[in-house]
XYZ file of C-alpha atoms in Angstrom:
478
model
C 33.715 175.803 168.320
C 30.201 176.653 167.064
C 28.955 175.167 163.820
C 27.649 177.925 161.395
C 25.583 176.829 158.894
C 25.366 178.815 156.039
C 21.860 179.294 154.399
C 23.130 181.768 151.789
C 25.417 179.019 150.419
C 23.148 176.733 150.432
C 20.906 178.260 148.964
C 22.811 179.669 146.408
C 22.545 178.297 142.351
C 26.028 176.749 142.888
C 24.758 174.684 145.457
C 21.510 172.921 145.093
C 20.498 170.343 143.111
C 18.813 171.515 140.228
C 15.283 169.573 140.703
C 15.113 170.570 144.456
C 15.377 167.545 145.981
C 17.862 166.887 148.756
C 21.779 165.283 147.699
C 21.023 162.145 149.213
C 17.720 161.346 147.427
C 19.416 162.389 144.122
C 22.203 160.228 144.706
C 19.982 157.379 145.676
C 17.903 157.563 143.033
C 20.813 157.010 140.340
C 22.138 154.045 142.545
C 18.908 152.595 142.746
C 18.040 152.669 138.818
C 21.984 151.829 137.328
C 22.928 148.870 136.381
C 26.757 148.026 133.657
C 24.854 148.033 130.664
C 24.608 152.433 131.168
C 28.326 152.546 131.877
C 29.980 153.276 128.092
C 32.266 150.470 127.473
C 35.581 152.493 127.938
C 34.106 153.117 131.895
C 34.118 149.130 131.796
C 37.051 148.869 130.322
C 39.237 151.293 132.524
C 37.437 150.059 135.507
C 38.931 146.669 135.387
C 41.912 148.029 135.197
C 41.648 149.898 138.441
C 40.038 147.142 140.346
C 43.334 144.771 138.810
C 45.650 147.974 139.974
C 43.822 147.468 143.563
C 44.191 144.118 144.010
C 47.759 144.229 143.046
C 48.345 146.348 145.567
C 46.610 144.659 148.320
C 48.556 141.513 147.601
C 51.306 142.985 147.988
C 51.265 144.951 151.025
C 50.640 141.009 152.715
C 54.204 141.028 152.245
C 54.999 143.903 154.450
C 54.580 144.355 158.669
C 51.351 146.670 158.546
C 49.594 144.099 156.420
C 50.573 140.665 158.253
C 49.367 142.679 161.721
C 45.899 144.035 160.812
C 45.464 140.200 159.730
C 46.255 139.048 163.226
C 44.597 141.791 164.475
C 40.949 140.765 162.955
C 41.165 137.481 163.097
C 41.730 137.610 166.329
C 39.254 139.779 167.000
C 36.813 138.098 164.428
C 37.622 134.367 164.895
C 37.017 132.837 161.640
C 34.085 133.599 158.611
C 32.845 132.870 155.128
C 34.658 135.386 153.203
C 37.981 134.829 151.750
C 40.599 137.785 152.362
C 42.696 138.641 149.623
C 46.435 137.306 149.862
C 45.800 135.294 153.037
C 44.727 132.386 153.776
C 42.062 132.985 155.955
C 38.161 134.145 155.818
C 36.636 136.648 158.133
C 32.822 137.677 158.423
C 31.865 140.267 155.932
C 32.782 143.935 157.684
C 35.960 142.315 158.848
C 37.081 141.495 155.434
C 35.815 144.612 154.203
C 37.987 146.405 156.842
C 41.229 144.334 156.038
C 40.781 144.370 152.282
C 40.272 148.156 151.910
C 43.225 148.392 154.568
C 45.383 146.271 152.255
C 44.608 148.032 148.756
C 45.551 150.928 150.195
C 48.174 150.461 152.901
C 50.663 151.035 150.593
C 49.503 154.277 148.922
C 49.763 152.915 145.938
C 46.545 152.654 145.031
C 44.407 155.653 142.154
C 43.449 158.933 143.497
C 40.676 161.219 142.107
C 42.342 164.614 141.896
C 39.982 166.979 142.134
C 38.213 165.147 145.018
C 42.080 163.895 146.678
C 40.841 160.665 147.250
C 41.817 157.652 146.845
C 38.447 156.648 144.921
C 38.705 152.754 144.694
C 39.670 151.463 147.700
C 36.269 151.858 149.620
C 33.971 151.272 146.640
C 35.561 147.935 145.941
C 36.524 146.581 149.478
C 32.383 147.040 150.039
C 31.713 146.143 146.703
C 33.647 142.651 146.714
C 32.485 142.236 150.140
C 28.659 142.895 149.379
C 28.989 140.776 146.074
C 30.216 137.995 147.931
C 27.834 137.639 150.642
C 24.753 138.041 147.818
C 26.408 135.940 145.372
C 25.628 138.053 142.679
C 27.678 138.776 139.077
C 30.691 140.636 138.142
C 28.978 143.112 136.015
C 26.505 143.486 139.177
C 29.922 143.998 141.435
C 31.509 146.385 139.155
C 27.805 148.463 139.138
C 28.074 149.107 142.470
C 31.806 149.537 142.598
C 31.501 152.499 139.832
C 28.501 153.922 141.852
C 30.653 154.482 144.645
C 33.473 155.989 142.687
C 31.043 158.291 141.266
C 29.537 159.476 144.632
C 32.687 159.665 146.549
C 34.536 161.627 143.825
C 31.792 164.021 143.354
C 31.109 164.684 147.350
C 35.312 165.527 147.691
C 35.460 167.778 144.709
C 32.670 169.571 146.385
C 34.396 170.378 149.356
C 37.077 171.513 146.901
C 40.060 171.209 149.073
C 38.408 172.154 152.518
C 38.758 168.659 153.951
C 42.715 168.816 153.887
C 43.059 172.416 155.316
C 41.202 171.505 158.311
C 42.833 168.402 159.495
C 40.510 165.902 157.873
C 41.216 162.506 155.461
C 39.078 162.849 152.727
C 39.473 159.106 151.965
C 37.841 157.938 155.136
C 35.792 160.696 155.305
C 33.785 160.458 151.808
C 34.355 157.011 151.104
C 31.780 155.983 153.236
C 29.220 157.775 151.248
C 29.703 156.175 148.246
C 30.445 153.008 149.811
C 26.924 153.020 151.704
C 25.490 153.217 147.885
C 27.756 150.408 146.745
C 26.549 147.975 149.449
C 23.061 149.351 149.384
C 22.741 148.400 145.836
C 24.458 144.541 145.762
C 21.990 144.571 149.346
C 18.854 145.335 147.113
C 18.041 148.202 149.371
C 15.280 150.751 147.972
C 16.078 154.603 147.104
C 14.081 155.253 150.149
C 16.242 153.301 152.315
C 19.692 154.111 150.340
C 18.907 157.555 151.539
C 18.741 156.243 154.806
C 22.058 154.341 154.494
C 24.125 157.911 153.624
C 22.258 159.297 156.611
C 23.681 156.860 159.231
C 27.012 157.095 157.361
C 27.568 160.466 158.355
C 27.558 159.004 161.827
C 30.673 156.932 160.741
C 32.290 159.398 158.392
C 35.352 159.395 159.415
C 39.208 160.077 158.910
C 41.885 162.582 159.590
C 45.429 163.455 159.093
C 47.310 162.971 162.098
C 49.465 160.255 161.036
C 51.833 162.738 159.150
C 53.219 164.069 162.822
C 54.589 160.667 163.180
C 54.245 158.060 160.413
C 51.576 156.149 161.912
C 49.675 153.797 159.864
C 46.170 154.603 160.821
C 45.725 156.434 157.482
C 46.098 152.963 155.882
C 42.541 151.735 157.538
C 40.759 154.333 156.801
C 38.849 152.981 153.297
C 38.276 149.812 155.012
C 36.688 151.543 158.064
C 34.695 153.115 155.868
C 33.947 150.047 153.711
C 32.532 147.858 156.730
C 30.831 150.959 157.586
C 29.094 151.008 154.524
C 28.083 147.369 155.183
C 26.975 148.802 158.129
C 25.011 151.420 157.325
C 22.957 149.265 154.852
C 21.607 146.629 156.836
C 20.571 149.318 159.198
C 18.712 150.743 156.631
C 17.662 147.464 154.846
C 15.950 146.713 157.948
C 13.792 150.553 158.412
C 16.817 152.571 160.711
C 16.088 155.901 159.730
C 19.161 158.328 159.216
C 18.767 162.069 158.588
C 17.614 163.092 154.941
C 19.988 166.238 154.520
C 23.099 163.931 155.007
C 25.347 166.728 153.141
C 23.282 169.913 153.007
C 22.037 170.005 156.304
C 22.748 172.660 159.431
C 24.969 169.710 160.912
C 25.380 167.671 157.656
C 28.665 166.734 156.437
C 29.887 170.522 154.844
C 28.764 172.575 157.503
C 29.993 170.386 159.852
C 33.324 169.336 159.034
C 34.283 172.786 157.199
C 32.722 175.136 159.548
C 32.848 178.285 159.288
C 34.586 178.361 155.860
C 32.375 176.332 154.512
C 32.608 177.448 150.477
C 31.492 173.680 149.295
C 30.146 173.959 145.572
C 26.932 171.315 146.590
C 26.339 171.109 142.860
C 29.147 169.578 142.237
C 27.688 166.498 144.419
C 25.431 165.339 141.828
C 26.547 167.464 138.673
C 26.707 164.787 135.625
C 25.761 161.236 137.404
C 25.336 159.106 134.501
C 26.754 161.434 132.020
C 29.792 162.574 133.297
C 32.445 159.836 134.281
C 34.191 160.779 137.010
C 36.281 157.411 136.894
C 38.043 158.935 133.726
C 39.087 161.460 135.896
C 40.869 159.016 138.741
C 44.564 158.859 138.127
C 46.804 155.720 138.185
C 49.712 155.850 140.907
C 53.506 155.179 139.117
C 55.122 155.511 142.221
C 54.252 153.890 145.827
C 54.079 157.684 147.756
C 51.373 160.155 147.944
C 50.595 161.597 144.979
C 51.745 165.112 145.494
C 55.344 163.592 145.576
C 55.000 161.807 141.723
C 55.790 165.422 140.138
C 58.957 165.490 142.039
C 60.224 161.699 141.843
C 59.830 162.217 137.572
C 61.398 166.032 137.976
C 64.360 164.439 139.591
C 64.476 161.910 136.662
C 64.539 164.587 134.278
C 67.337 167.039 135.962
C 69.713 163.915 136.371
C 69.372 163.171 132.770
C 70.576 167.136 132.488
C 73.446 166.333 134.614
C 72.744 166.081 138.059
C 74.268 163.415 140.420
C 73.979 162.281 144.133
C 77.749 163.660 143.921
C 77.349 166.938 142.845
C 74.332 168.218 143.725
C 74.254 170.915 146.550
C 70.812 171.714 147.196
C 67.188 171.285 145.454
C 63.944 173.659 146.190
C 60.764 172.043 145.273
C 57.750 174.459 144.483
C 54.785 173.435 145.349
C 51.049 174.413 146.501
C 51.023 175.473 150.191
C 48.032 173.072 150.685
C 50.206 170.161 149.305
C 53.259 170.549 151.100
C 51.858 171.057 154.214
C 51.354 167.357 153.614
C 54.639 166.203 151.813
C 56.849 168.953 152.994
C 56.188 170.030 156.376
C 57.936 169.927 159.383
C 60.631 170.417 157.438
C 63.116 168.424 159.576
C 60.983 165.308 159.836
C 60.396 165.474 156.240
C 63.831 165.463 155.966
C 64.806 162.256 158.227
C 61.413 159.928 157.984
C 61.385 158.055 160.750
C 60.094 154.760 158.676
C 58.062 153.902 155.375
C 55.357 155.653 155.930
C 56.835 158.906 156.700
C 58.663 158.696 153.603
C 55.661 157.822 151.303
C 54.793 161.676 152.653
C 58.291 163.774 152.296
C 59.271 164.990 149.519
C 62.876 165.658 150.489
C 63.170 162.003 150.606
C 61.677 161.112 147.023
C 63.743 163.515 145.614
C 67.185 162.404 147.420
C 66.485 158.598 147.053
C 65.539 158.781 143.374
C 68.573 160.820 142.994
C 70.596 158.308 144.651
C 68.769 154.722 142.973
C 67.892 156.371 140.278
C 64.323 154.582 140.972
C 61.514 155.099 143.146
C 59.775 151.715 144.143
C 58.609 149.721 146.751
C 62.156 148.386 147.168
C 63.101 151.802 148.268
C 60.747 151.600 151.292
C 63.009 149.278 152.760
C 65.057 150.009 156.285
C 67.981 150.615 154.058
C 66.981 152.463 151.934
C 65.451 154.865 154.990
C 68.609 154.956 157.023
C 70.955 155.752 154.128
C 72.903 158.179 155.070
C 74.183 159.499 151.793
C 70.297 160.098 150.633
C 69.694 161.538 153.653
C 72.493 164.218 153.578
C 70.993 165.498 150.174
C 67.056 165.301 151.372
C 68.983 167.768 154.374
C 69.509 170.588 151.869
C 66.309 169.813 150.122
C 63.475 172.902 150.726
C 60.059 174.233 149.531
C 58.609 177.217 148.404
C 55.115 178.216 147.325
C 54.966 177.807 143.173
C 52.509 181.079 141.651
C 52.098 178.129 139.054
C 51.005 174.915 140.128
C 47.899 173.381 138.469
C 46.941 172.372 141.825
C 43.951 170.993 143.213
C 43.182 169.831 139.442
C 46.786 168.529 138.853
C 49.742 167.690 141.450
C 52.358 169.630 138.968
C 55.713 170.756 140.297
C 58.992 172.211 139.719
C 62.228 171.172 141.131
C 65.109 174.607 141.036
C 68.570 172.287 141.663
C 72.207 174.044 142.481
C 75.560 172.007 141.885
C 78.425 172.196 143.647
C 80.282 173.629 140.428
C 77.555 176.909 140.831
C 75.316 175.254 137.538
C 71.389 175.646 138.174
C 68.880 172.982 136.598
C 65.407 173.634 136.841
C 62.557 171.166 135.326
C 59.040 171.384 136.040
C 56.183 168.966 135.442
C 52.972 170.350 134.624
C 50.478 167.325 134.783
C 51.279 165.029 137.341
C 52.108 161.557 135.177
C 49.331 158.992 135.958
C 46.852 161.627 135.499
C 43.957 161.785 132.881
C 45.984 164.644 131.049
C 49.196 162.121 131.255
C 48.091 158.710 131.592
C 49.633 155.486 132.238
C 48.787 153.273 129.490
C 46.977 149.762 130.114
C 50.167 148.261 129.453
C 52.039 150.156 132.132
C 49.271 149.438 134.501
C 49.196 145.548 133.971
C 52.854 145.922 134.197
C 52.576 147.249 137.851
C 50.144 144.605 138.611
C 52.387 141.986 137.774
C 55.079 143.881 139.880
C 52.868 144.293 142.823
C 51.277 140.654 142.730
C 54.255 138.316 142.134
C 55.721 139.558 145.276
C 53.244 137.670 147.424
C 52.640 135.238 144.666
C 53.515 133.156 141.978
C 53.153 134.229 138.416
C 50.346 131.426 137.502
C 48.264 132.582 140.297
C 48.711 136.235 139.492
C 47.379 135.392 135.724
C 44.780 133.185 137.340
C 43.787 136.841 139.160
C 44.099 138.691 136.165
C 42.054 136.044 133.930
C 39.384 136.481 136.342
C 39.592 140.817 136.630
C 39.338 141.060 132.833
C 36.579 138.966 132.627
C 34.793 140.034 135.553
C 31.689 141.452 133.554
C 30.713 138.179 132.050
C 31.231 136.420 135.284
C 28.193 134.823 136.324
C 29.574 135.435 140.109
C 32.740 136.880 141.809
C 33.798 133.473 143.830
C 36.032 132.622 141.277
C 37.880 135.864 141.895
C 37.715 135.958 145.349
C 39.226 132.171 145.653
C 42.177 133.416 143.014
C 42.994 136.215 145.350
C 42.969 133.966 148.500
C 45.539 131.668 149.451
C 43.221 129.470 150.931
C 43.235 125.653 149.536
């Protein structure tokens, strides 16, 4: 396939930035000159709560087979290093702890999502950030600088492509991660503007990511922020050390648009840089209530609401879910594998399943991830008469709404449709709901005096005078 680029787009007003210099040296510049202090104290606020949400999650998923395997896996491959991996006891060199922390805050796809940009915003920032902090030994507020610079970039660069990512095959995750990752490390590595630009030009060598684990369940999509965390790392000692990478990282004929949406390239480039600093894209990041991807959390609180009209695992005889096309090619499609996951991770993406296990546990947690929850037969005779069909009124890409249409056996219909996905900024978990799911998350690998030791050390993380304390909480090393 040729690679058209398209000079009318890019040089349209929607997509330059405004001063006329290049994405990359815009984006450097505001990595290279932030520091907490500019971040308005509800940013500082809400991001500890999303870097406590994240390492919830990651202790938890040492609890389950994908997590316990990478570990083997890298050390192994590794042998043994200075850095402390979170829920293990065990330290790797830097990348490889970057790699198996950002694979463990988001194995279980659990972890916040940006919606505009559908990706999962935190995981790479902060498996580069805590990685980078380490190995410079610098303080929390310096850590959580560089972890909000890469939620910034990365939610900014996958609005732009608004959508195009997913149609074509592609992970946004992995793919844009890396970009604001590279920032994140560049600035706890001390790296110039000059050479930051440089880092997000060799990261477009190592953008990567795509969507091929939905034919089968496969847990590659779980590596994919910390593949693009260690290739942050990376990226930024290349640079550090004067390895140029190409200055049009996302504008160029072969930069990250043109390349990886082709021909239908209709990227707003704007939208890359559009209110850095002013603008908090962070607010816009949604918290995750249940453990599945988050165009199935409309659904799993729809079902909620139609059994508390009446409906039952006993006498319901089919449900339609309406949803965006673009979504359920995700969450709904093929049909018949959607409707029988083959394991955890397959379920986490079908909505036939949410919707027919919540019915039948009335719940949808990690605990329904389990082999028998999976293989039970009653859910999956409902999730069998459980379909999709294009909704004319989804608030999709800026919210994952839905409606669920369900017929009883007695002939009754029951419709209910949420309109802002719950978790969202327009429906938000409150900070007690979200320290509740850490505590859920956390005590599952550990005890409850450890988890507050981790949580202690979170919500005080920008008076910290350096993150060791943290990162020997999260370890179970002595």
């Amino acid at each position: 396939m040729n690679v058209i680029s398209k000079p009318e787009q890019i040089s349209s007003p929607s997509s330059v930035v405004a001063d006329g210099r290049t994405i990359s040296a815009t984006l450097a510049s505001f990595a290279a000159s932030f520091d907490l202090e500019k971040a308005p104290r509800q940013v500082i606020e809400r991001a500890k709560l999303h870097i406590l949400d994240c390492f919830g999650i990651a202790l938890a998923s040492t609890t389950f087979e994908f997590g316990q395997r990478a570990a083997n896996a890298l050390r192994g491959l590794a042998g043994e290093g200075g850095y402390p991996v979170i829920g293990f006891n065990m330290a790797l060199p830097v990348r490889d702890q970057a790699l198996l922390n950002g694979t463990l805050i988001h194995g279980l796809d659990f972890d916040d999502t940006h919606t505009d940009g559908v990706i999962h915003a935190s995981a790479s920032a902060l498996a580069a950030a805590f990685a980078q902090g380490l190995r410079y030994e610098v303080s929390g507020a310096d850590m959580m600088a560089a972890y909000l610079i890469g939620v910034e970039v990365s939610a900014r660069i996958g609005a732009a492509a608004q959508g195009g990512f997913h149609t074509r095959g592609y992970h946004p995750t992995g793919l844009v991660g890396v970009f604001g990752a590279a920032l994140s490390a560049s600035k706890l590595g001390h790296l110039t503007a000059k050479q930051m630009e440089d880092a997000q030009g060799i990261a477009l060598s190592q953008s990567s990511g795509n969507l091929e684990f939905l034919s089968d369940g496969a847990w590659t999509k779980r590596m994919h922020p910390g593949w693009a965390a260690t290739s942050a790392i990376t990226a930024a000692a290349l640079a550090k050390e004067g390895f140029k990478g190409p200055s049009q990282t996302y504008e160029g004929r072969y930069g990250l648009f043109n390349l990886y949406l082709g021909q239908e390239n209709s990227a707003n480039l704007a939208m890359c840089t559009e209110g850095l600093g002013e603008v908090w894209e962070l607010e816009n990041v949604g918290f995750k209530p249940y453990p599945a991807c988050h165009f199935n959390h409309a659904f799993a609180d729809a079902t909620l609401a139609l059994m508390n009209q009446g409906l039952s695992a006993d006498n319901v005889a089919s449900v339609t879910a309406y949803i965006h096309p673009t979504q359920a090619a995700v969450v709904c499609e093929p049909l018949d594998q959607k409707r029988r996951p083959q394991n955890a991770y397959d379920a986490q993406f079908s909505i036939p399943y949410i919707v027919a296990t919540s019915l039948t546990r009335g719940r949808f947690t990690l605990d329904e991830l389990d082999s028998d929850a999976i293989n039970d037969e009653r859910a999956l005779a409902i999730a069998a008469n459980v379909d999709w069909q294009d909704d004319p009124e989804t608030a999709f890409p800026r919210y994952y709404s839905g409606k669920l249409v369900a017929r009883t056996k007695d002939g009754r219909t029951l419709e209910h449709r949420e309109r802002v996905n719950r978790g969202s900024d327009a429906n938000p978990l409150s900070a007690d709901d979200i320290t509740e799911k850490f505590w859920a998350n956390a005590t599952r690998a550990v005890s409850r005096s450890k988890a507050q030791t981790v949580y202690d050390e979170v919500m005080n993380l920008d008076s910290a005078e350096d993150v060791w304390p943290l990162a020997r909480a999260l370890s179970l090393a002595g």
